[in-house]
Tab-separated table of C-alpha atoms in Angstrom:
chain	number	residue	atom	x	y	z
Y	204	MET	CA	-4.555	-104.986	-112.906
Y	205	GLU	CA	-5.201	-108.223	-114.742
Y	206	MET	CA	-6.008	-111.725	-113.500
Y	207	ARG	CA	-3.234	-114.164	-114.457
Y	208	ASN	CA	-3.166	-117.742	-113.087
Y	209	GLY	CA	-5.517	-116.724	-110.303
Y	210	THR	CA	-3.389	-113.707	-109.303
Y	211	LEU	CA	-4.029	-109.983	-109.823
Y	212	VAL	CA	-1.066	-108.581	-111.758
Y	213	PRO	CA	-0.555	-104.782	-111.422
Y	214	GLY	CA	0.207	-102.585	-114.405
Y	215	ALA	CA	-2.059	-104.255	-116.982
Y	216	ALA	CA	-4.333	-101.734	-118.707
Y	217	ARG	CA	-8.051	-102.181	-118.842
Y	218	SER	CA	-9.312	-102.762	-122.371
Y	219	GLN	CA	-11.613	-100.593	-124.500
Y	220	GLY	CA	-10.578	-97.314	-122.906
Y	221	ARG	CA	-11.375	-98.332	-119.329
Y	222	LEU	CA	-9.318	-97.178	-116.365
Y	223	THR	CA	-5.749	-98.450	-116.191
Y	224	GLY	CA	-5.020	-100.642	-113.183
Y	225	TRP	CA	-8.637	-101.614	-112.459
Y	226	PRO	CA	-9.889	-105.156	-113.109
Y	227	VAL	CA	-12.466	-105.786	-115.801
Y	228	THR	CA	-15.927	-106.632	-114.419
Y	229	PRO	CA	-16.570	-110.344	-115.074
Y	230	PRO	CA	-19.837	-111.389	-116.739
Y	231	ARG	CA	-22.793	-112.408	-114.582
Y	232	VAL	CA	-23.094	-116.165	-114.101
Y	233	ALA	CA	-26.903	-116.049	-113.805
Y	234	SER	CA	-29.774	-113.835	-114.868
Y	235	ALA	CA	-30.475	-110.896	-112.558
Y	236	SER	CA	-34.076	-112.101	-112.263
Y	237	VAL	CA	-33.023	-115.303	-110.446
Y	238	LEU	CA	-30.411	-113.757	-108.155
Y	239	PRO	CA	-31.147	-112.424	-104.655
Y	240	PRO	CA	-31.670	-108.621	-104.777
Y	241	PRO	CA	-28.461	-106.610	-104.273
Y	242	PRO	CA	-28.181	-103.970	-101.549
Y	243	ALA	CA	-28.979	-100.386	-102.495
Y	244	LEU	CA	-25.692	-98.544	-103.045
Y	245	PRO	CA	-25.382	-94.928	-101.895
Y	246	ARG	CA	-26.095	-92.331	-104.570
Y	247	ILE	CA	-23.899	-89.349	-105.367
Y	248	LYS	CA	-25.588	-86.234	-103.962
Y	249	VAL	CA	-25.329	-83.202	-106.235
Y	250	LEU	CA	-26.455	-79.664	-105.406
Y	251	HIS	CA	-26.909	-77.136	-108.214
Y	252	VAL	CA	-26.770	-73.527	-107.012
Y	253	ILE	CA	-28.147	-71.041	-109.523
Y	254	THR	CA	-29.270	-67.466	-109.141
Y	255	ARG	CA	-32.540	-67.756	-111.103
Y	256	LEU	CA	-34.167	-70.993	-112.200
Y	257	GLN	CA	-35.627	-69.556	-115.382
Y	258	ALA	CA	-34.783	-68.711	-118.979
Y	259	GLY	CA	-31.666	-70.128	-120.645
Y	260	ALA	CA	-29.296	-71.002	-117.803
Y	261	GLY	CA	-32.164	-72.158	-115.598
Y	262	GLY	CA	-33.628	-74.368	-118.298
Y	263	ASN	CA	-30.214	-75.854	-119.005
Y	264	THR	CA	-29.656	-76.553	-115.300
Y	265	LEU	CA	-33.074	-78.182	-114.966
Y	266	LEU	CA	-32.452	-80.457	-117.969
Y	267	SER	CA	-29.104	-81.513	-116.537
Y	268	ALA	CA	-30.708	-82.282	-113.158
Y	269	GLN	CA	-33.600	-84.224	-114.683
Y	270	GLY	CA	-31.447	-86.209	-117.076
Y	271	MET	CA	-28.954	-87.712	-114.653
Y	272	ASP	CA	-29.417	-91.388	-113.815
Y	273	SER	CA	-31.547	-91.448	-110.644
Y	274	ALA	CA	-29.986	-94.785	-109.655
Y	275	ARG	CA	-26.578	-93.111	-109.352
Y	276	TYR	CA	-27.408	-89.482	-108.510
Y	277	GLU	CA	-29.626	-87.637	-106.066
Y	278	VAL	CA	-29.911	-84.129	-107.514
Y	279	TRP	CA	-30.954	-80.940	-105.717
Y	280	ILE	CA	-31.350	-77.356	-106.979
Y	281	ALA	CA	-31.124	-74.229	-104.795
Y	282	GLY	CA	-31.718	-70.680	-105.973
Y	283	VAL	CA	-33.766	-67.499	-105.969
Y	284	PRO	CA	-37.436	-68.046	-105.047
Y	285	GLY	CA	-39.954	-67.666	-107.858
Y	286	GLY	CA	-39.739	-68.447	-111.538
Y	287	ASP	CA	-41.619	-70.800	-113.787
Y	288	LEU	CA	-39.332	-73.852	-113.539
Y	289	TRP	CA	-39.500	-74.790	-109.862
Y	290	ASP	CA	-42.752	-76.716	-110.274
Y	291	SER	CA	-41.318	-78.569	-113.271
Y	292	ALA	CA	-38.281	-79.534	-111.226
Y	293	ARG	CA	-40.350	-80.884	-108.353
Y	294	ALA	CA	-42.683	-82.751	-110.702
Y	295	THR	CA	-39.772	-84.792	-112.067
Y	296	GLY	CA	-38.299	-85.729	-108.692
Y	297	VAL	CA	-35.584	-83.076	-108.377
Y	298	ARG	CA	-35.202	-81.856	-104.787
Y	299	THR	CA	-35.600	-78.085	-104.654
Y	300	VAL	CA	-34.716	-75.319	-102.181
Y	301	GLU	CA	-35.945	-71.786	-102.872
Y	302	VAL	CA	-33.575	-69.883	-100.584
Y	303	PRO	CA	-35.301	-67.021	-98.719
Y	304	GLY	CA	-33.581	-63.678	-99.265
Y	305	PHE	CA	-31.717	-64.835	-102.391
Y	306	ARG	CA	-31.837	-62.091	-105.035
Y	307	HIS	CA	-30.510	-61.627	-108.552
Y	308	THR	CA	-28.122	-58.805	-107.573
Y	309	LEU	CA	-25.723	-58.408	-104.666
Y	310	THR	CA	-27.376	-57.194	-101.446
Y	311	PRO	CA	-26.499	-57.189	-97.714
Y	312	MET	CA	-28.967	-60.102	-97.401
Y	313	ASP	CA	-26.397	-62.290	-99.163
Y	314	LEU	CA	-24.657	-62.935	-95.843
Y	315	LEU	CA	-27.871	-64.551	-94.616
Y	316	VAL	CA	-28.232	-66.414	-97.922
Y	317	LEU	CA	-24.672	-67.730	-97.550
Y	318	TRP	CA	-25.442	-68.921	-94.020
Y	319	ARG	CA	-28.548	-70.743	-95.301
Y	320	LEU	CA	-26.559	-72.390	-98.082
Y	321	VAL	CA	-23.880	-73.465	-95.607
Y	322	ARG	CA	-26.557	-75.023	-93.367
Y	323	LEU	CA	-28.028	-76.865	-96.355
Y	324	VAL	CA	-24.673	-78.204	-97.582
Y	325	ARG	CA	-23.604	-79.297	-94.084
Y	326	ARG	CA	-26.923	-80.973	-93.334
Y	327	GLU	CA	-27.176	-82.897	-96.606
Y	328	ARG	CA	-23.440	-83.613	-97.034
Y	329	PHE	CA	-23.356	-83.199	-100.805
Y	330	THR	CA	-20.571	-84.893	-102.710
Y	331	VAL	CA	-20.738	-82.381	-105.579
Y	332	VAL	CA	-21.736	-78.710	-105.522
Y	333	HIS	CA	-22.297	-77.464	-109.079
Y	334	THR	CA	-22.741	-73.701	-109.401
Y	335	HIS	CA	-24.066	-71.449	-112.165
Y	336	SER	CA	-23.962	-67.690	-112.919
Y	337	ALA	CA	-21.737	-65.089	-111.284
Y	338	LYS	CA	-23.618	-64.564	-108.024
Y	339	GLY	CA	-24.829	-68.139	-107.637
Y	340	GLY	CA	-21.305	-69.282	-108.436
Y	341	PHE	CA	-19.774	-67.058	-105.773
Y	342	LEU	CA	-22.177	-67.908	-102.937
Y	343	GLY	CA	-22.354	-71.602	-103.835
Y	344	ARG	CA	-18.602	-72.026	-104.087
Y	345	VAL	CA	-17.937	-70.174	-100.834
Y	346	ALA	CA	-20.520	-72.359	-99.054
Y	347	ALA	CA	-18.944	-75.493	-100.527
Y	348	ARG	CA	-15.491	-74.349	-99.425
Y	349	LEU	CA	-16.653	-73.662	-95.883
Y	350	CYS	CA	-18.243	-77.132	-95.756
Y	351	HIS	CA	-15.235	-78.913	-97.311
Y	352	THR	CA	-17.351	-80.332	-100.148
Y	353	PRO	CA	-15.256	-82.931	-102.019
Y	354	VAL	CA	-16.011	-81.708	-105.569
Y	355	VAL	CA	-16.984	-78.225	-106.758
Y	356	VAL	CA	-17.898	-77.578	-110.403
Y	357	HIS	CA	-18.826	-74.255	-111.998
Y	358	THR	CA	-20.544	-73.703	-115.360
Y	359	PHE	CA	-20.033	-70.503	-117.349
Y	360	HIS	CA	-23.258	-69.743	-119.217
Y	361	GLY	CA	-21.763	-66.454	-120.400
Y	362	VAL	CA	-19.050	-64.222	-118.951
Y	363	SER	CA	-19.676	-60.798	-120.492
Y	364	PHE	CA	-20.547	-58.591	-117.552
Y	365	HIS	CA	-23.667	-56.555	-118.043
Y	366	PRO	CA	-23.113	-53.448	-120.221
Y	367	TYR	CA	-25.637	-51.467	-118.166
Y	368	GLN	CA	-23.771	-52.115	-114.915
Y	369	SER	CA	-21.423	-49.501	-113.538
Y	370	ARG	CA	-17.719	-50.040	-114.001
Y	371	GLY	CA	-17.335	-50.592	-110.281
Y	372	ARG	CA	-20.040	-53.259	-110.167
Y	373	ARG	CA	-18.536	-55.088	-113.152
Y	374	GLY	CA	-15.180	-55.038	-111.422
Y	375	LEU	CA	-16.726	-56.392	-108.229
Y	376	TYR	CA	-18.306	-59.345	-110.038
Y	377	ARG	CA	-14.993	-60.123	-111.760
Y	378	CYS	CA	-13.218	-60.017	-108.413
Y	379	LEU	CA	-15.736	-62.383	-106.806
Y	380	GLU	CA	-15.420	-64.871	-109.675
Y	381	ARG	CA	-11.617	-64.728	-109.546
Y	382	VAL	CA	-11.556	-65.250	-105.784
Y	383	THR	CA	-13.701	-68.381	-106.043
Y	384	ARG	CA	-11.678	-69.768	-108.953
Y	385	ARG	CA	-9.322	-71.406	-106.458
Y	386	PHE	CA	-12.266	-73.138	-104.762
Y	387	THR	CA	-13.288	-74.889	-107.996
Y	388	HIS	CA	-12.181	-78.344	-109.142
Y	389	GLY	CA	-13.853	-78.379	-112.560
Y	390	PHE	CA	-14.975	-75.681	-115.001
Y	391	LEU	CA	-17.560	-76.113	-117.755
Y	392	ALA	CA	-18.708	-73.694	-120.479
Y	393	VAL	CA	-21.711	-73.825	-122.799
Y	394	SER	CA	-19.664	-72.942	-125.907
Y	395	PRO	CA	-16.032	-72.595	-127.039
Y	396	ARG	CA	-16.148	-68.782	-127.099
Y	397	VAL	CA	-17.577	-68.654	-123.594
Y	398	ALA	CA	-14.723	-70.931	-122.486
Y	399	GLU	CA	-12.224	-68.620	-124.163
Y	400	GLN	CA	-13.716	-65.568	-122.460
Y	401	ALA	CA	-13.565	-67.289	-119.078
Y	402	VAL	CA	-9.837	-67.875	-119.524
Y	403	THR	CA	-9.223	-64.394	-120.979
Y	404	GLU	CA	-11.022	-62.762	-118.040
Y	405	ARG	CA	-8.941	-64.962	-115.703
Y	406	LEU	CA	-12.071	-66.559	-114.252
Y	407	ALA	CA	-10.618	-70.014	-114.944
Y	408	SER	CA	-7.103	-71.309	-115.483
Y	409	PRO	CA	-5.938	-72.159	-119.024
Y	410	GLY	CA	-6.651	-75.733	-120.020
Y	411	ARG	CA	-9.184	-76.216	-117.207
Y	412	VAL	CA	-12.452	-75.437	-119.027
Y	413	GLN	CA	-14.428	-78.215	-120.701
Y	414	VAL	CA	-17.122	-77.300	-123.242
Y	415	VAL	CA	-20.498	-78.943	-122.586
Y	416	PRO	CA	-23.146	-77.578	-125.002
Y	417	SER	CA	-26.301	-76.276	-123.345
Y	418	ALA	CA	-28.979	-78.820	-124.238
Y	419	VAL	CA	-32.590	-78.216	-125.207
Y	420	ASP	CA	-35.524	-80.588	-124.925
Y	421	LEU	CA	-35.882	-81.581	-128.580
Y	422	ALA	CA	-38.682	-84.092	-128.010
Y	423	HIS	CA	-41.408	-81.427	-128.006
Y	424	ILE	CA	-40.024	-79.171	-130.743
Y	425	PRO	CA	-41.352	-79.683	-134.290
Y	426	GLY	CA	-38.711	-80.269	-136.933
Y	427	ARG	CA	-40.253	-77.963	-139.544
Y	428	PHE	CA	-42.732	-75.140	-140.123
Y	429	ASP	CA	-46.013	-75.779	-138.286
Y	430	PRO	CA	-49.062	-74.019	-139.775
Y	431	LEU	CA	-51.000	-74.555	-136.538
Y	432	ALA	CA	-48.447	-72.444	-134.649
Y	433	ARG	CA	-48.943	-69.716	-137.249
Y	434	ARG	CA	-52.718	-69.825	-136.740
Y	435	VAL	CA	-52.281	-69.558	-132.970
Y	436	LEU	CA	-50.220	-66.411	-133.532
Y	437	GLY	CA	-53.066	-65.023	-135.634
Y	438	VAL	CA	-51.061	-64.245	-138.765
Y	439	PRO	CA	-52.090	-65.496	-142.251
Y	440	ARG	CA	-49.675	-67.931	-143.914
Y	441	HIS	CA	-48.979	-65.660	-146.897
Y	442	THR	CA	-47.804	-62.843	-144.577
Y	443	ALA	CA	-44.091	-62.766	-143.745
Y	444	LEU	CA	-43.786	-63.140	-139.963
Y	445	ILE	CA	-40.639	-62.001	-138.155
Y	446	GLY	CA	-40.420	-62.907	-134.485
Y	447	THR	CA	-38.329	-63.229	-131.372
Y	448	ILE	CA	-38.602	-65.113	-128.083
Y	449	GLY	CA	-37.155	-63.961	-124.806
Y	450	ARG	CA	-37.538	-61.979	-121.637
Y	451	LEU	CA	-38.218	-58.307	-122.326
Y	452	ASP	CA	-35.288	-56.886	-120.395
Y	453	THR	CA	-32.107	-54.944	-121.051
Y	454	GLN	CA	-30.039	-58.009	-121.950
Y	455	LYS	CA	-32.342	-58.959	-124.840
Y	456	ALA	CA	-32.505	-55.364	-126.208
Y	457	PRO	CA	-36.204	-55.662	-127.199
Y	458	LEU	CA	-36.322	-52.011	-128.242
Y	459	ASP	CA	-33.774	-52.785	-130.953
Y	460	PHE	CA	-36.195	-55.414	-132.276
Y	461	VAL	CA	-38.953	-52.787	-132.380
Y	462	ARG	CA	-36.682	-50.353	-134.243
Y	463	MET	CA	-35.797	-53.088	-136.716
Y	464	ALA	CA	-39.487	-53.907	-137.149
Y	465	ALA	CA	-40.411	-50.259	-137.779
Y	466	ALA	CA	-37.713	-49.815	-140.431
Y	467	LEU	CA	-38.643	-53.041	-142.191
Y	468	HIS	CA	-42.358	-52.209	-141.996
Y	469	ALA	CA	-41.680	-48.899	-143.745
Y	470	GLU	CA	-40.152	-50.864	-146.641
Y	471	ARG	CA	-42.603	-53.786	-146.583
Y	472	PRO	CA	-45.947	-52.779	-145.019
Y	473	GLY	CA	-47.313	-56.313	-145.307
Y	474	THR	CA	-44.765	-57.785	-142.885
Y	475	ALA	CA	-45.920	-58.887	-139.404
Y	476	PHE	CA	-43.906	-58.939	-136.180
Y	477	VAL	CA	-44.311	-60.867	-132.933
Y	478	MET	CA	-42.479	-60.853	-129.592
Y	479	ILE	CA	-43.041	-63.925	-127.400
Y	480	GLY	CA	-42.189	-63.252	-123.785
Y	481	ASP	CA	-42.702	-60.790	-120.959
Y	482	GLY	CA	-40.556	-58.656	-118.725
Y	483	PRO	CA	-39.923	-55.230	-117.213
Y	484	LEU	CA	-39.575	-53.491	-120.599
Y	485	ALA	CA	-42.952	-54.648	-121.973
Y	486	GLY	CA	-44.446	-51.179	-121.451
Y	487	ASP	CA	-41.476	-49.508	-123.153
Y	488	VAL	CA	-41.876	-51.892	-126.107
Y	489	ARG	CA	-45.540	-50.960	-126.537
Y	490	ARG	CA	-44.849	-47.229	-126.302
Y	491	LEU	CA	-41.963	-47.314	-128.786
Y	492	ALA	CA	-43.966	-49.403	-131.262
Y	493	ALA	CA	-46.805	-46.884	-131.061
Y	494	ASP	CA	-44.436	-43.944	-131.485
Y	495	LEU	CA	-42.808	-45.552	-134.558
Y	496	GLY	CA	-46.136	-46.586	-136.065
Y	497	VAL	CA	-45.497	-50.322	-136.266
Y	498	GLU	CA	-47.769	-53.064	-134.943
Y	499	VAL	CA	-45.934	-55.656	-132.889
Y	500	ILE	CA	-47.845	-58.604	-131.436
Y	501	LEU	CA	-46.883	-59.158	-127.787
Y	502	THR	CA	-47.993	-62.571	-126.571
Y	503	GLY	CA	-46.669	-62.311	-123.032
Y	504	HIS	CA	-45.094	-65.356	-121.426
Y	505	ARG	CA	-45.964	-68.576	-123.263
Y	506	PRO	CA	-44.944	-72.025	-121.976
Y	507	ASP	CA	-45.240	-73.262	-125.585
Y	508	ALA	CA	-42.827	-70.634	-126.928
Y	509	ALA	CA	-40.484	-73.209	-128.490
Y	510	TRP	CA	-43.396	-74.646	-130.483
Y	511	LEU	CA	-44.628	-71.180	-131.534
Y	512	ALA	CA	-41.193	-70.520	-133.058
Y	513	SER	CA	-42.040	-73.102	-135.715
Y	514	GLY	CA	-44.645	-70.670	-137.103
Y	515	LEU	CA	-42.105	-67.917	-137.895
Y	516	ASP	CA	-40.545	-67.132	-141.254
Y	517	VAL	CA	-37.451	-65.527	-139.678
Y	518	PHE	CA	-36.335	-65.700	-136.046
Y	519	VAL	CA	-34.348	-62.726	-134.701
Y	520	ILE	CA	-32.427	-62.119	-131.470
Y	521	THR	CA	-31.054	-58.659	-130.685
Y	522	SER	CA	-29.323	-59.539	-127.396
Y	523	LEU	CA	-26.459	-57.432	-126.063
Y	524	TYR	CA	-24.922	-60.506	-124.416
Y	525	GLU	CA	-25.912	-64.160	-124.573
Y	526	GLY	CA	-24.042	-67.252	-123.389
Y	527	LEU	CA	-25.485	-69.260	-126.247
Y	528	GLY	CA	-29.179	-68.451	-126.503
Y	529	ARG	CA	-31.694	-71.122	-125.542
Y	530	ALA	CA	-34.497	-69.621	-127.654
Y	531	LEU	CA	-32.060	-69.371	-130.557
Y	532	THR	CA	-31.152	-73.055	-130.219
Y	533	GLU	CA	-34.819	-74.031	-130.120
Y	534	ALA	CA	-35.604	-71.909	-133.187
Y	535	LEU	CA	-32.786	-73.571	-135.116
Y	536	ALA	CA	-34.148	-76.966	-134.042
Y	537	THR	CA	-37.333	-76.094	-135.989
Y	538	ALA	CA	-35.207	-75.230	-139.069
Y	539	ARG	CA	-36.079	-71.519	-138.870
Y	540	PRO	CA	-33.797	-69.063	-140.710
Y	541	VAL	CA	-32.219	-66.871	-138.010
Y	542	VAL	CA	-30.636	-63.454	-137.583
Y	543	ALA	CA	-28.624	-63.092	-134.361
Y	544	THR	CA	-26.262	-60.632	-132.749
Y	545	ALA	CA	-22.644	-61.798	-132.753
Y	546	VAL	CA	-22.175	-61.843	-128.976
Y	547	ASN	CA	-20.487	-64.340	-126.634
Y	548	GLY	CA	-21.190	-67.930	-127.688
Y	549	VAL	CA	-23.739	-67.136	-130.421
Y	550	PRO	CA	-21.164	-67.296	-133.278
Y	551	ASP	CA	-20.338	-70.856	-132.168
Y	552	LEU	CA	-23.909	-71.780	-133.080
Y	553	VAL	CA	-24.750	-69.366	-135.897
Y	554	GLU	CA	-22.121	-69.520	-138.604
Y	555	HIS	CA	-22.660	-66.544	-140.897
Y	556	GLY	CA	-23.991	-67.680	-144.264
Y	557	ALA	CA	-24.201	-71.341	-143.208
Y	558	THR	CA	-26.608	-71.679	-140.276
Y	559	GLY	CA	-27.912	-68.109	-140.213
Y	560	LEU	CA	-26.816	-64.479	-140.397
Y	561	LEU	CA	-24.909	-62.507	-137.757
Y	562	VAL	CA	-25.196	-58.767	-137.055
Y	563	PRO	CA	-23.485	-56.444	-134.552
Y	564	PRO	CA	-25.317	-55.821	-131.262
Y	565	GLY	CA	-27.086	-52.476	-130.959
Y	566	ASP	CA	-27.369	-52.070	-134.740
Y	567	PRO	CA	-31.027	-52.280	-135.898
Y	568	PRO	CA	-30.175	-51.216	-139.509
Y	569	ALA	CA	-27.858	-54.227	-139.821
Y	570	ALA	CA	-30.655	-56.478	-138.534
Y	571	VAL	CA	-33.006	-54.956	-141.132
Y	572	ALA	CA	-30.536	-55.733	-143.921
Y	573	ALA	CA	-30.097	-59.330	-142.729
Y	574	VAL	CA	-33.833	-60.013	-142.413
Y	575	ARG	CA	-34.441	-58.416	-145.809
Y	576	TRP	CA	-31.819	-60.677	-147.375
Y	577	LEU	CA	-33.426	-63.814	-145.942
Y	578	LEU	CA	-36.866	-62.751	-147.172
Y	579	ASP	CA	-35.479	-62.014	-150.641
Y	580	HIS	CA	-33.589	-65.325	-150.833
Y	581	PRO	CA	-36.049	-67.959	-149.560
Y	582	ARG	CA	-34.163	-70.936	-151.007
Y	583	GLU	CA	-30.897	-69.981	-149.323
Y	584	ALA	CA	-32.751	-69.069	-146.118
Y	585	SER	CA	-34.394	-72.500	-146.011
Y	586	GLU	CA	-31.058	-74.229	-146.522
Y	587	MET	CA	-29.509	-72.209	-143.666
Y	588	GLY	CA	-32.415	-73.293	-141.470
Y	589	ARG	CA	-31.903	-76.941	-142.365
Y	590	GLN	CA	-28.165	-76.765	-141.717
Y	591	GLY	CA	-28.787	-75.046	-138.384
Y	592	GLN	CA	-31.250	-77.774	-137.481
Y	593	ARG	CA	-28.717	-80.511	-138.256
Y	594	ARG	CA	-26.147	-78.782	-136.055
Y	595	VAL	CA	-28.532	-78.418	-133.115
Y	596	ARG	CA	-30.111	-81.859	-133.261
Y	597	GLY	CA	-26.688	-83.480	-133.571
Y	598	THR	CA	-25.074	-81.632	-130.661
Y	599	PHE	CA	-27.608	-80.282	-128.178
Y	600	ALA	CA	-29.533	-83.390	-127.085
Y	601	PRO	CA	-29.995	-83.641	-123.280
Y	602	GLN	CA	-28.534	-87.172	-123.278
Y	603	ALA	CA	-25.211	-85.876	-124.623
Y	604	MET	CA	-25.053	-83.090	-122.033
Y	605	CYS	CA	-25.859	-85.429	-119.136
Y	606	ALA	CA	-23.296	-87.966	-120.347
Y	607	ALA	CA	-20.660	-85.205	-120.347
Y	608	LEU	CA	-21.640	-84.127	-116.827
Y	609	ASP	CA	-21.516	-87.721	-115.638
Y	610	THR	CA	-18.013	-88.063	-117.090
Y	611	CYS	CA	-16.926	-84.806	-115.421
Y	612	TYR	CA	-18.215	-85.855	-112.002
Y	613	ARG	CA	-16.712	-89.335	-112.296
Y	614	ASP	CA	-13.318	-88.040	-113.384
Y	615	LEU	CA	-13.180	-85.636	-110.437
Y	616	LEU	CA	-14.284	-88.352	-108.013
Y	617	GLY	CA	-11.946	-91.002	-109.444
Y	618	LEU	CA	-14.785	-93.321	-110.441
Y	619	PRO	CA	-14.623	-95.727	-113.405
Y	620	PRO	CA	-16.732	-95.094	-116.520
Y	621	PRO	CA	-20.360	-96.234	-116.381
Y	622	ASP	CA	-21.572	-99.344	-118.160
Y	623	ARG	CA	-24.450	-97.372	-119.678
Y	624	ALA	CA	-25.296	-93.762	-120.464
Y	625	PRO	CA	-26.953	-91.549	-117.829
Y	626	GLY	CA	-30.715	-91.537	-118.065
Y	627	SER	CA	-30.895	-94.767	-120.106
């Protein structure tokens, strides 16, 4: 509508891309400091349901919860108890619910977990339920459906079902995701290839998936090599240091990193290797390294892992599946040359020969060849690192991700665009 001669005229479009048929907000006639205080308007209540609040998907979810404008949104997170991010969430004002009985895999206890989620959603009357991961997405979307939640959004952080799962279990997870597809009003994916896989697997309808890159907190990541990080890792500057960051579990294929390290060490005995992280395969990593005669530094879990990446000469991930790779994104933000397995959304971030080198998953000899090439071509390796850094710092800022989420929520709720960006 448009005001003409004191009358609202329908059909006139709002200028500068604003909603058609809605009047333009007039300017204030006096400074806000001299006006009586306005009433507090109700905030949009958002509940994120995620299986585990840790690692890549958990860190992404926490950044999205922390970055939304607190004047417009009241954000909650519910998920599996435990993990290193719950305290961080609470410290920044995010409401948290560690659901008793919630586990990473499907169990009979999930009926009780579903009941607890339903009680939470009914009691708090959330406007938006935003789910993450296969199991969290299933339970969260079913709870939202039972409670008639107005808006349900699901984010795909990666849709390749675990290679180590049985065929029957993989089929069950696909079935659960497909069943809850009809309960979902908006679909997001952390990369274009993840979006494509979601459609191909029939987990989302064609044309319904919006790509929202998984952000990283760039404020605390150095933009170049940091010699102090190298000293903390205990490796002299003149020694080539190859490293990785991630949970030592089946997904990350840490034993492939050890095999790569052993083969490269046989060629170049002066090379050093470090693995930053902990997990159930830590003992297997130590035993295999000893059997193959290669020394690999295991730091265990480090909260400053993103900073330590700035002390590496080459960053490597050997993952069997990876939505995008949070540690990979952080390593690129420090301009590190990278070698990564070409799985899921990783090729959207690592363009072979431009922002790093890609290798097949489960192929340590290919990883050896790629690392060797980067070490032998330091000028080209540095340029790849710089180009990767420009891509990350231009695309993966938390403000951009939160602005995209704000737009998604507003579109689904029929709200006009904001006058300022979320979090500003």
